[in-house]
Each structure stands twice: as C-alpha cells, then as structure tokens.
CSV table of C-alpha atoms and ligand atoms in Angstrom, one decimal:
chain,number,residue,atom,x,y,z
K,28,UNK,CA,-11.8,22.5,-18.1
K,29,UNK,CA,-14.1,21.3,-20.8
K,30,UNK,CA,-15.4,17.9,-21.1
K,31,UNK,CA,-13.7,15.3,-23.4
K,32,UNK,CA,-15.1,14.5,-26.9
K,33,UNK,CA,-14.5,11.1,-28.4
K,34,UNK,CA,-15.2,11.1,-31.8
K,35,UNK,CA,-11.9,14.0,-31.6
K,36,UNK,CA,-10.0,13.0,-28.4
K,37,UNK,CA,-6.2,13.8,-28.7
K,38,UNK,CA,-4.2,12.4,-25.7
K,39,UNK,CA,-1.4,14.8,-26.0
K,40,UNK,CA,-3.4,18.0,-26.0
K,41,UNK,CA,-5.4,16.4,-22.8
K,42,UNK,CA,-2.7,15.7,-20.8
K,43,UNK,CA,-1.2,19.0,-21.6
K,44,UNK,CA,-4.2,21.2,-21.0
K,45,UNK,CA,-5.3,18.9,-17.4
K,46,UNK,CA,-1.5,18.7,-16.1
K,47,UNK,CA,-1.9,23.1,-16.5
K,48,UNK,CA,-5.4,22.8,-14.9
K,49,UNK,CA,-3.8,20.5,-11.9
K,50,UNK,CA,-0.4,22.8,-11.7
K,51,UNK,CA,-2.5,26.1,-11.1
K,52,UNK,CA,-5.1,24.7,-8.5
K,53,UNK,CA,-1.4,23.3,-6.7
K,54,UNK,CA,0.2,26.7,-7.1
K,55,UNK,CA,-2.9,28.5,-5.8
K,56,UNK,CA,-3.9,26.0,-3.1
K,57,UNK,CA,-0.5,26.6,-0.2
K,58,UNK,CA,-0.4,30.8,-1.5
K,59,UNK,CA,-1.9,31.7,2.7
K,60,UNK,CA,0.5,28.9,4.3
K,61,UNK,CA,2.7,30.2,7.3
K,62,UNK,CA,5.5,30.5,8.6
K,63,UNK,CA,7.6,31.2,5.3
K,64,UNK,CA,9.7,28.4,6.1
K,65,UNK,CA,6.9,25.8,6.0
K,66,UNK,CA,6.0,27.5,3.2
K,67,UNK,CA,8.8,27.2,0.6
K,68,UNK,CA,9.1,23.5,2.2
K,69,UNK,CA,5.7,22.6,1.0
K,70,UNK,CA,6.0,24.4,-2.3
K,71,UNK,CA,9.6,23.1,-3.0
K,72,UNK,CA,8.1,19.9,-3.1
K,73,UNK,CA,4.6,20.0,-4.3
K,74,UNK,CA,5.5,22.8,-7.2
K,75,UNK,CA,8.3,20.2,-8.3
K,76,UNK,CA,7.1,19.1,-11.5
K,77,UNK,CA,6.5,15.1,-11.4
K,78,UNK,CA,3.7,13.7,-14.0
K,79,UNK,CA,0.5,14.4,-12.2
K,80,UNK,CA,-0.8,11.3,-13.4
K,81,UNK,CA,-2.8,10.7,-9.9
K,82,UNK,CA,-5.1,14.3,-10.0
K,83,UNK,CA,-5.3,13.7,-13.7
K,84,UNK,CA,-6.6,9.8,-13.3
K,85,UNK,CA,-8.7,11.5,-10.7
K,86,UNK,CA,-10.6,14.2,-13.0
K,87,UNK,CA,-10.9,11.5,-16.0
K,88,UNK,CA,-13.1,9.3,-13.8
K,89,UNK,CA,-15.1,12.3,-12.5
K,90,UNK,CA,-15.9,13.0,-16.4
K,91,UNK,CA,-16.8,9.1,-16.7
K,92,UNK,CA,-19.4,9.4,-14.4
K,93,UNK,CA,-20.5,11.8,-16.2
K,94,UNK,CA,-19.5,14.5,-13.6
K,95,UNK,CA,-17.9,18.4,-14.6
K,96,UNK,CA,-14.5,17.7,-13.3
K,97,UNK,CA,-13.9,21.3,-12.5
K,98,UNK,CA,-16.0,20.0,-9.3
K,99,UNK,CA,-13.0,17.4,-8.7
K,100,UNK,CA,-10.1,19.8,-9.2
K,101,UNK,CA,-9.8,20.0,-5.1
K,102,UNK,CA,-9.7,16.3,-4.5
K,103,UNK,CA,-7.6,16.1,-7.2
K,104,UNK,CA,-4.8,18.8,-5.9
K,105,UNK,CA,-5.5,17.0,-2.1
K,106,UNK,CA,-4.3,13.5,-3.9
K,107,UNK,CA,-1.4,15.0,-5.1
K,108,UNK,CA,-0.4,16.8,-2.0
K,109,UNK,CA,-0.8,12.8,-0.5
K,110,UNK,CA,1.8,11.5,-2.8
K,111,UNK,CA,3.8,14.3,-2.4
K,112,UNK,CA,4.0,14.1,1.3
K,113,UNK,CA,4.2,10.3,1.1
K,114,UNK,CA,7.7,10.9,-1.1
K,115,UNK,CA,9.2,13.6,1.3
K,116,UNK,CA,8.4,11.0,4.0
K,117,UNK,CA,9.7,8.1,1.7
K,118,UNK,CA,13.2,9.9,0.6
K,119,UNK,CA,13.8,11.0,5.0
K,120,UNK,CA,17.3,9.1,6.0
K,121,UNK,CA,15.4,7.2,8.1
K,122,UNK,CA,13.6,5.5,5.5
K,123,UNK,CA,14.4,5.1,1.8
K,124,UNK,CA,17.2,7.6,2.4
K,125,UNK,CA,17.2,9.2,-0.8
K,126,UNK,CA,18.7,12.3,-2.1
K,127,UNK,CA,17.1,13.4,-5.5
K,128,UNK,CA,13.6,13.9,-6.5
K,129,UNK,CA,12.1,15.1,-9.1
K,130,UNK,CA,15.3,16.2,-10.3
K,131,UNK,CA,16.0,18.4,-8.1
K,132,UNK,CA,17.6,17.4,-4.4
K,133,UNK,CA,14.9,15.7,-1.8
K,134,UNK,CA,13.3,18.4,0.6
K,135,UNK,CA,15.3,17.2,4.1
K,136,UNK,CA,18.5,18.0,2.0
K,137,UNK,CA,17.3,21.3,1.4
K,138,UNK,CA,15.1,21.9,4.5
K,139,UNK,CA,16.4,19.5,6.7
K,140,UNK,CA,14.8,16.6,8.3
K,141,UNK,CA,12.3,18.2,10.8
K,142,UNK,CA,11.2,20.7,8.3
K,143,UNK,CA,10.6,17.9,5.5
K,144,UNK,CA,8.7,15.9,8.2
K,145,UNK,CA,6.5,18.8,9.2
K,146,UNK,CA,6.2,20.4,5.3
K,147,UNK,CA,4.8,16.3,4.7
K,148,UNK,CA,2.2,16.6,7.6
K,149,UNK,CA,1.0,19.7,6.5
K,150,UNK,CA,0.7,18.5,3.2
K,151,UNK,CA,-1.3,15.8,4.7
K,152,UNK,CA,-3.7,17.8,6.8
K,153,UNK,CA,-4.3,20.1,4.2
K,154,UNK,CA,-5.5,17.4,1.7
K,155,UNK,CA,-8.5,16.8,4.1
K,156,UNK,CA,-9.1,20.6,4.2
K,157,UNK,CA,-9.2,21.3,0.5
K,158,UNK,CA,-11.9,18.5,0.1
K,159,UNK,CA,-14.1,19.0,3.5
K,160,UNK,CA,-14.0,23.1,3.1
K,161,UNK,CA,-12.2,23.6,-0.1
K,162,UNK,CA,-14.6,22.1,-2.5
K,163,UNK,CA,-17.4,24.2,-3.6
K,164,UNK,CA,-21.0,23.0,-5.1
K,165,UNK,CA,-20.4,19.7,-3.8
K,166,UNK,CA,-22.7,18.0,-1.7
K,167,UNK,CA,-21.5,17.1,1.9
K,168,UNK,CA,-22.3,13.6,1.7
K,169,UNK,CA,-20.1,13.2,-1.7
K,170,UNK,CA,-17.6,14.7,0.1
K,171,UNK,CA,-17.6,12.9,2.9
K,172,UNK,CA,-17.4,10.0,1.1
K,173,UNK,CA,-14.3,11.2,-0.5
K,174,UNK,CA,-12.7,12.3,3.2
K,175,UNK,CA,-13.4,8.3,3.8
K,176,UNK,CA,-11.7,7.0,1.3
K,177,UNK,CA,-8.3,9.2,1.6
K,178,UNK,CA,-8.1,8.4,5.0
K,179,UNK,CA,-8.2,4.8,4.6
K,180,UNK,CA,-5.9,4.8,1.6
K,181,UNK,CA,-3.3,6.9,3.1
K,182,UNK,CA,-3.5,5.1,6.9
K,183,UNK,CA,-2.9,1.7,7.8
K,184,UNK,CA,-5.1,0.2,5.7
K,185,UNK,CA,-2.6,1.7,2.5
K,186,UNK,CA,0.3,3.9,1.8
K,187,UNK,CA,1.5,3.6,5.7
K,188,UNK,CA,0.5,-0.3,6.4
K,189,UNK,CA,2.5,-0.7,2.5
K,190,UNK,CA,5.2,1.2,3.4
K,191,UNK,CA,6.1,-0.6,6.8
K,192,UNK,CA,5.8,-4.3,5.3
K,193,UNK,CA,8.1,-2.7,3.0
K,194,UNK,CA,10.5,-1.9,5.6
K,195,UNK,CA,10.4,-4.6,7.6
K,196,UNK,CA,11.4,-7.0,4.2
K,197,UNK,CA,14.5,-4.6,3.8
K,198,UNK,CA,17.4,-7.0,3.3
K,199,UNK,CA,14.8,-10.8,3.4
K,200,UNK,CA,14.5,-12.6,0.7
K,201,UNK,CA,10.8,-11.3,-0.4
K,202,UNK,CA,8.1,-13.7,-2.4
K,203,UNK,CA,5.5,-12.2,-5.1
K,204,UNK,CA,2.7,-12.3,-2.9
K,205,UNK,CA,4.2,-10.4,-0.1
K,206,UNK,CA,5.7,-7.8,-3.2
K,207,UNK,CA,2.5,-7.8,-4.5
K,208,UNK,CA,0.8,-7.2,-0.7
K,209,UNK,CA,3.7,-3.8,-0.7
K,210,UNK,CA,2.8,-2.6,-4.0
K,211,UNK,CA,-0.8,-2.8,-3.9
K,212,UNK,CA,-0.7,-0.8,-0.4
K,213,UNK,CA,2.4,1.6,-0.9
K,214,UNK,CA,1.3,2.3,-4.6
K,215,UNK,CA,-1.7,0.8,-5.7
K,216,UNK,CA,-4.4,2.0,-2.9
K,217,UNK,CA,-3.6,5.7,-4.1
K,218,UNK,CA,-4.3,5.3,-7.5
K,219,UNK,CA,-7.6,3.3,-6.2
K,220,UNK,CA,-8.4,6.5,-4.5
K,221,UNK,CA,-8.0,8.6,-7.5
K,222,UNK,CA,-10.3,6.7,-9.7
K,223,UNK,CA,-12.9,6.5,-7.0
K,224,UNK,CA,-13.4,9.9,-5.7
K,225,UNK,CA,-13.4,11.3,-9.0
K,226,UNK,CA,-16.3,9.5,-10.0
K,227,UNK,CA,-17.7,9.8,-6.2
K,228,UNK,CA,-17.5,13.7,-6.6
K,229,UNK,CA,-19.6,13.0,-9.7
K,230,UNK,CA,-22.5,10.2,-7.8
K,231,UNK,CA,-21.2,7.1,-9.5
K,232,UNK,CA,-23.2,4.4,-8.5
K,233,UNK,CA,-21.8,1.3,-6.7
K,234,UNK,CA,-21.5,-0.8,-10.3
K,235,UNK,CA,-19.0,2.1,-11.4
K,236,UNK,CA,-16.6,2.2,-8.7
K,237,UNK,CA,-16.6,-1.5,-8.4
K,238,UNK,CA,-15.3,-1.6,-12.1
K,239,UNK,CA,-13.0,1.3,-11.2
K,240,UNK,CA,-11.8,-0.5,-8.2
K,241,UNK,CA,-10.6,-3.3,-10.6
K,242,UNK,CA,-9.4,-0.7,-13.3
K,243,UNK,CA,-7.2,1.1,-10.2
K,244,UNK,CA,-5.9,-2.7,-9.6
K,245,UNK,CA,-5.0,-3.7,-12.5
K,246,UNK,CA,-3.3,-0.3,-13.4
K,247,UNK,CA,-1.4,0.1,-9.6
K,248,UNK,CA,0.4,-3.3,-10.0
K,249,UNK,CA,1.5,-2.3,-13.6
K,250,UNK,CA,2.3,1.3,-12.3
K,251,UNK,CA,4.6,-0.6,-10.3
K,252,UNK,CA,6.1,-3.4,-12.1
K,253,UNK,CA,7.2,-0.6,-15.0
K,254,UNK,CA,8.7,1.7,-11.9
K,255,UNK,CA,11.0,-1.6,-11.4
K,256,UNK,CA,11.4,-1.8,-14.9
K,257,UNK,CA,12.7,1.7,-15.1
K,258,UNK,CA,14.4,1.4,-12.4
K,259,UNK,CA,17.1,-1.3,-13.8
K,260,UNK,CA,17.2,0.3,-17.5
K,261,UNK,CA,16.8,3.9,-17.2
K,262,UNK,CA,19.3,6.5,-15.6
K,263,UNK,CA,18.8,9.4,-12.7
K,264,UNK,CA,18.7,11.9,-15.2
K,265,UNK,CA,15.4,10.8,-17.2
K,266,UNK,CA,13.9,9.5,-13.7
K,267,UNK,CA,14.2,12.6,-11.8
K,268,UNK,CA,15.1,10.0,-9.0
K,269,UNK,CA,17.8,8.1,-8.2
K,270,UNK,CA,17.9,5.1,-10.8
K,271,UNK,CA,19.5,1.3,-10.0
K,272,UNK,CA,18.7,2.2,-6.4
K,273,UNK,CA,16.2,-1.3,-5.9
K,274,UNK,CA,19.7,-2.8,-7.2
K,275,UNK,CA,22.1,-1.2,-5.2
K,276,UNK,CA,20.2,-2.0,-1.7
K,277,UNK,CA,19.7,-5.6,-2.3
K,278,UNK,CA,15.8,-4.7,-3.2
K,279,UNK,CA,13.1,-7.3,-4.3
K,280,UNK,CA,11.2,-5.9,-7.6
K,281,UNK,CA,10.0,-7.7,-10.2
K,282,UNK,CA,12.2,-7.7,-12.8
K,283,UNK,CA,14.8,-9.5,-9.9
K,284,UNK,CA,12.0,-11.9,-9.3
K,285,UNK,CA,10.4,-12.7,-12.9
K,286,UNK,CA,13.1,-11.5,-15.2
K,287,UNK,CA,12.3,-8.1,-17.7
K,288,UNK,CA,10.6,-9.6,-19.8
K,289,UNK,CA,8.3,-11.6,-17.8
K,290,UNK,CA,8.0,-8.5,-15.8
K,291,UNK,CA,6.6,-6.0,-19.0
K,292,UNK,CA,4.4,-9.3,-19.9
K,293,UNK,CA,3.3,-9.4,-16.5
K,294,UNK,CA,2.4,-5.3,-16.8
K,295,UNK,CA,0.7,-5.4,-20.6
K,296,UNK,CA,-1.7,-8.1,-19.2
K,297,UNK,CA,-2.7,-5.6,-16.0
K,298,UNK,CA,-3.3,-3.1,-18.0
K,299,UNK,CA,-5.2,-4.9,-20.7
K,300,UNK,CA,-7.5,-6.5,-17.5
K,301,UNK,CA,-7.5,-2.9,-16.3
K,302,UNK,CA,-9.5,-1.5,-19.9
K,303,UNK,CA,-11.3,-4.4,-20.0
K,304,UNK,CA,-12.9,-3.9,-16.4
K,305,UNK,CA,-14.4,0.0,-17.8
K,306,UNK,CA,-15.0,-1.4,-21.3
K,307,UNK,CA,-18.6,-1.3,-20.7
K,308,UNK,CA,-18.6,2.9,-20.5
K,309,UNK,CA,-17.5,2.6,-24.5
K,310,UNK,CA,-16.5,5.7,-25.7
K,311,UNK,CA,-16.7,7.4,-22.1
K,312,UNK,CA,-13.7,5.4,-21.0
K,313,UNK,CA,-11.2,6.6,-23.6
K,314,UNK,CA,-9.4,9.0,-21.4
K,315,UNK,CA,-9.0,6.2,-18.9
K,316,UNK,CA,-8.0,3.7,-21.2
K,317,UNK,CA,-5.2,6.1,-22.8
K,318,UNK,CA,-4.0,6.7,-19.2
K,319,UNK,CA,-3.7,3.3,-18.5
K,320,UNK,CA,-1.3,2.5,-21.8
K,321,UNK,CA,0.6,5.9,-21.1
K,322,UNK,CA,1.6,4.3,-17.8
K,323,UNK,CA,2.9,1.0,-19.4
K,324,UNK,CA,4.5,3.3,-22.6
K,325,UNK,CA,6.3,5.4,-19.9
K,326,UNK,CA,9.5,6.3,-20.0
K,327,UNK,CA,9.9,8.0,-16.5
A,26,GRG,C1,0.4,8.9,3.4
A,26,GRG,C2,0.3,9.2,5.9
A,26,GRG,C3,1.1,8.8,4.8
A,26,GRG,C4,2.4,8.5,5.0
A,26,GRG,C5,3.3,8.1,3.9
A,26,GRG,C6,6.3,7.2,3.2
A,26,GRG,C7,5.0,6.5,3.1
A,26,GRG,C8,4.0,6.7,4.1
A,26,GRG,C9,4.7,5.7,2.0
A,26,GRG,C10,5.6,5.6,0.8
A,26,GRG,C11,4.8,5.6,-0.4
A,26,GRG,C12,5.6,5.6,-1.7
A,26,GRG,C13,6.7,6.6,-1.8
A,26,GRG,C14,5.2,4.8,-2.7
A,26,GRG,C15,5.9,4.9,-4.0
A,26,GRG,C16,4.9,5.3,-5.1
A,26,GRG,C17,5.5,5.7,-6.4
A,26,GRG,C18,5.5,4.6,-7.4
A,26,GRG,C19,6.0,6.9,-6.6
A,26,GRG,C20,6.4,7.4,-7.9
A,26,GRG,O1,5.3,8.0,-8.5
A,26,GRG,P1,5.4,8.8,-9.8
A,26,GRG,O2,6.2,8.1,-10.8
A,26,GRG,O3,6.2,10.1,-9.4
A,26,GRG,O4,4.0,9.2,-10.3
A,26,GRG,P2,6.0,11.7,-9.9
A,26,GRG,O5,7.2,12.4,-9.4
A,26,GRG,O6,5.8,11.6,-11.4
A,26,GRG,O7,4.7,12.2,-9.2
C-alpha cells in the first residue's frame, strides 16, 4: 500500500485500492481455520462484502501518524472480524432477530444458531491473535497497546455494555441521552478503536489520539444518526439489511426523536466537529476528513 499524496489525493481510487488491500488480508487471514464447517461459517460472513469503512479508518490514521500502514493491515482485518462477529451476534433470534445481511441471508439462517454463535467467537478470538502474533515488525508494546484497547471496546466497557442497554430499552420509551449512551457504546467505541490503534501501530503521541478520540466521536454519533436516517428512507435492497426495521419494532432512533431533518443537521455538525478536532495535521488529515463526509454522503 503506498502512502497518500495530497497535493494529488483522489478519494475514489483510495478507497478502491485500500477496500482490495483490506479484502485480501481478510481472505488470507481464516485460509488454516478448522473444522470446515467453522470455516465456511466464518468466511460466509467475513468475505461478505459490507463497506470496510472500520479497517480503512484504521490504516488512514496509521498514515497520519505518519506510520506505513502496511504495519496496520492486521489490526485492521482483527477490527473487521470484531464487527463482523458483533453482526452475526446482533442478527441471532435471540437478539435483533434478523434475516438478511449484507445482502445475502444472516449466517444462523444459513449455519444455524450454534454455528453462527461459535463462527462469531472465533472471529473474536482470532482478532486478538492476528494483532498479538499476527503482526510483524511491530513492537510488543505498540501492540499491546492495541490488544488493550480492543478489549475494552469490544467488552463491557463498548460494543457488549451498548448492545445490552440497547436491549433492555426494547419496547420503553427511550430519551437522547440514553440513545446517545447506546450509540456511542454499540457503534461509536469501534470506530474509536479504529482511529486509535492505527495511529498506536504507528507511536502517535498522547495529543494525536486525544484529537482522534474526538474525531472517532464526532464521526460514531453521525455514523449512527445517518444509519437511522437510512433506515426510514432507503429500501432492503440498497442496504443489504433489512430497511424500516427501527420502524417496524417500535425502535427509538433519531429521526423518531428529532425529525429527518433535524436529524441530518444534527449529523453535518458531528462531522464538521469531527474535521475540526484533526484540522491541525493540515494536509495529513485529508484521508480522514474525506472519510468522515463519505459517511454523512452515504447512501448504504
Ligand atoms: C463484540 C464481544 C462482542 C459482542 C457483540 C451483538 C453485539 C455484541 C453488539 C452489537 C453491535 C452492533 C451490531 C452495532 C451496530 C453497528 C452498525 C452501525 C453496523 C453497520 O455497520 P456498517 O454500515 O456495515 O459499516 P457493513 O456491512 O458495511 O460493514
């Protein structure tokens, strides 16, 4: 992967040529799994398609701290392999009870429910292996770092702590603070994670991942707001996913509480705190600030 030029950055070739880079370290990174069932579980999901926006966020920040993010590539497949578990879990009858993903049906309808739950903690455990032995020429103690901050985001503290508030509101009447407490938690803390260890695989010092911290912030709650958004005015077959679901089961989102238009307001001015907060890298944060508008200028 070579590093990004300003003066002749072009978005669309970037996210073309990183979403290759991320879909061959995925396709490589389950080829020794076994049993074969576990296998084509795992794969079936994680070989899916989706937009790779998480591993890509996390090998632009790498190359803002000035890091080669060929260095990042395992961390970044280990993110993805988090979110993709955390779906398999999410779509399980048990929770959001879903039955299409990624366009194409959800893994317990194909695998059933044991196998989807077993292909999701596998996907789990293997994140930690691909960054504590899986990442070459980087130095333990970066690493470690890294192995700290995925398990706080994925745990209690994030994804799991998000998604169980979010369960427990199913059918209340739910108030922006507590939707904001789900969002940051089930979808926010993961894209925190992704800005971070990129730029921890590449020594950023505490002022950059404070700043990234705020940039992840900023871009998770507006990640969010336009998945609500989309949610109400797009259809299944553009979302990959089930679309007027939040509807159908009674859901809070934002667009129910603050109307659309307050809602896509609401998710410009995140995003436009979210460039402001890595402003100060200039030129070095263009790849970050076009991520950050591609996720409001979305369409799935
Ligand atoms: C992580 C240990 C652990 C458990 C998982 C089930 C669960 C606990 C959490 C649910 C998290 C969840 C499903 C959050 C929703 C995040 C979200 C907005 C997903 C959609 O992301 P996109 O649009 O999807 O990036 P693609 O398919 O493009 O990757």
């Amino acid at each position: 992967m070579n590093k990004v030029n300003s003066s002749e950055f072009d978005f669309e070739k970037y996210l073309i040529e990183t979403k290759k880079v991320v879909e061959d370290a995925l396709d490589f990174s389950l080829s020794p799994e076994k049993p074969e069932i576990l296998r084509e579980s795992m794969r079936y999901s994680l070989l899916a398609g989706g937009k790779r926006i998480r591993p890509i966020l996390c090998l632009a920040s790498c190359s803002l701290a000035g890091g080669d993010p060929n260095f990042a590539v395992p961390t970044a497949v280990a993110i993805e392999m988090i979110h993709t578990m955390s779906l398999i879990h999410d779509d399980l009858p048990s929770m959001d009870n879903d039955d299409l993903r990624r366009g194409r049906p959800t893994n317990h309808k194909v695998y059933g429910d044991a196998i989807a739950i077993l292909a999701g903690d596998a996907l789990l455990t293997r994140a930690f292996e691909m960054v504590s032995l899986r990442s070459p020429g980087v130095s333990p103690e970066r690493l470690l770092n890294v192995v700290g901050e995925l398990s706080l985001v994925a745990g209690a503290p994030g994804l799991v702590g998000g998604q169980v508030v979010d369960l427990e509101c199913e059918g209340k009447e739910v108030d922006l603070e507590t939707l904001e407490y789900i969002h940051l938690h089930k979808t926010g803390a993961l894209l925190k994670a992704c800005v971070r260890t990129g730029a921890m695989i590449a020594g950023a010092d505490t002022k950059m991942l404070e700043a990234l911290t705020k940039y992840a912030r900023g871009i998770g709650l507006a990640f969010q707001i336009i998945d609500d958004i989309l949610d109400v005015t797009s259809n299944s077959e553009i979302l990959g996913k089930t679309a007027g679901k939040d509807l159908l089961a009674d859901k809070t989102t934002y667009p129910k509480l603050l109307g659309l238009e307050e809602s896509k307001r609401r998710a410009l001015s995140l995003v436009k705190n979210a460039k402001e907060a890595i402003m100060p890298w200039g030129e070095d944060a263009i790849c970050l600030i076009a991520l950050a508008d591609f996720i409001t200028n979305r369409d799935r």
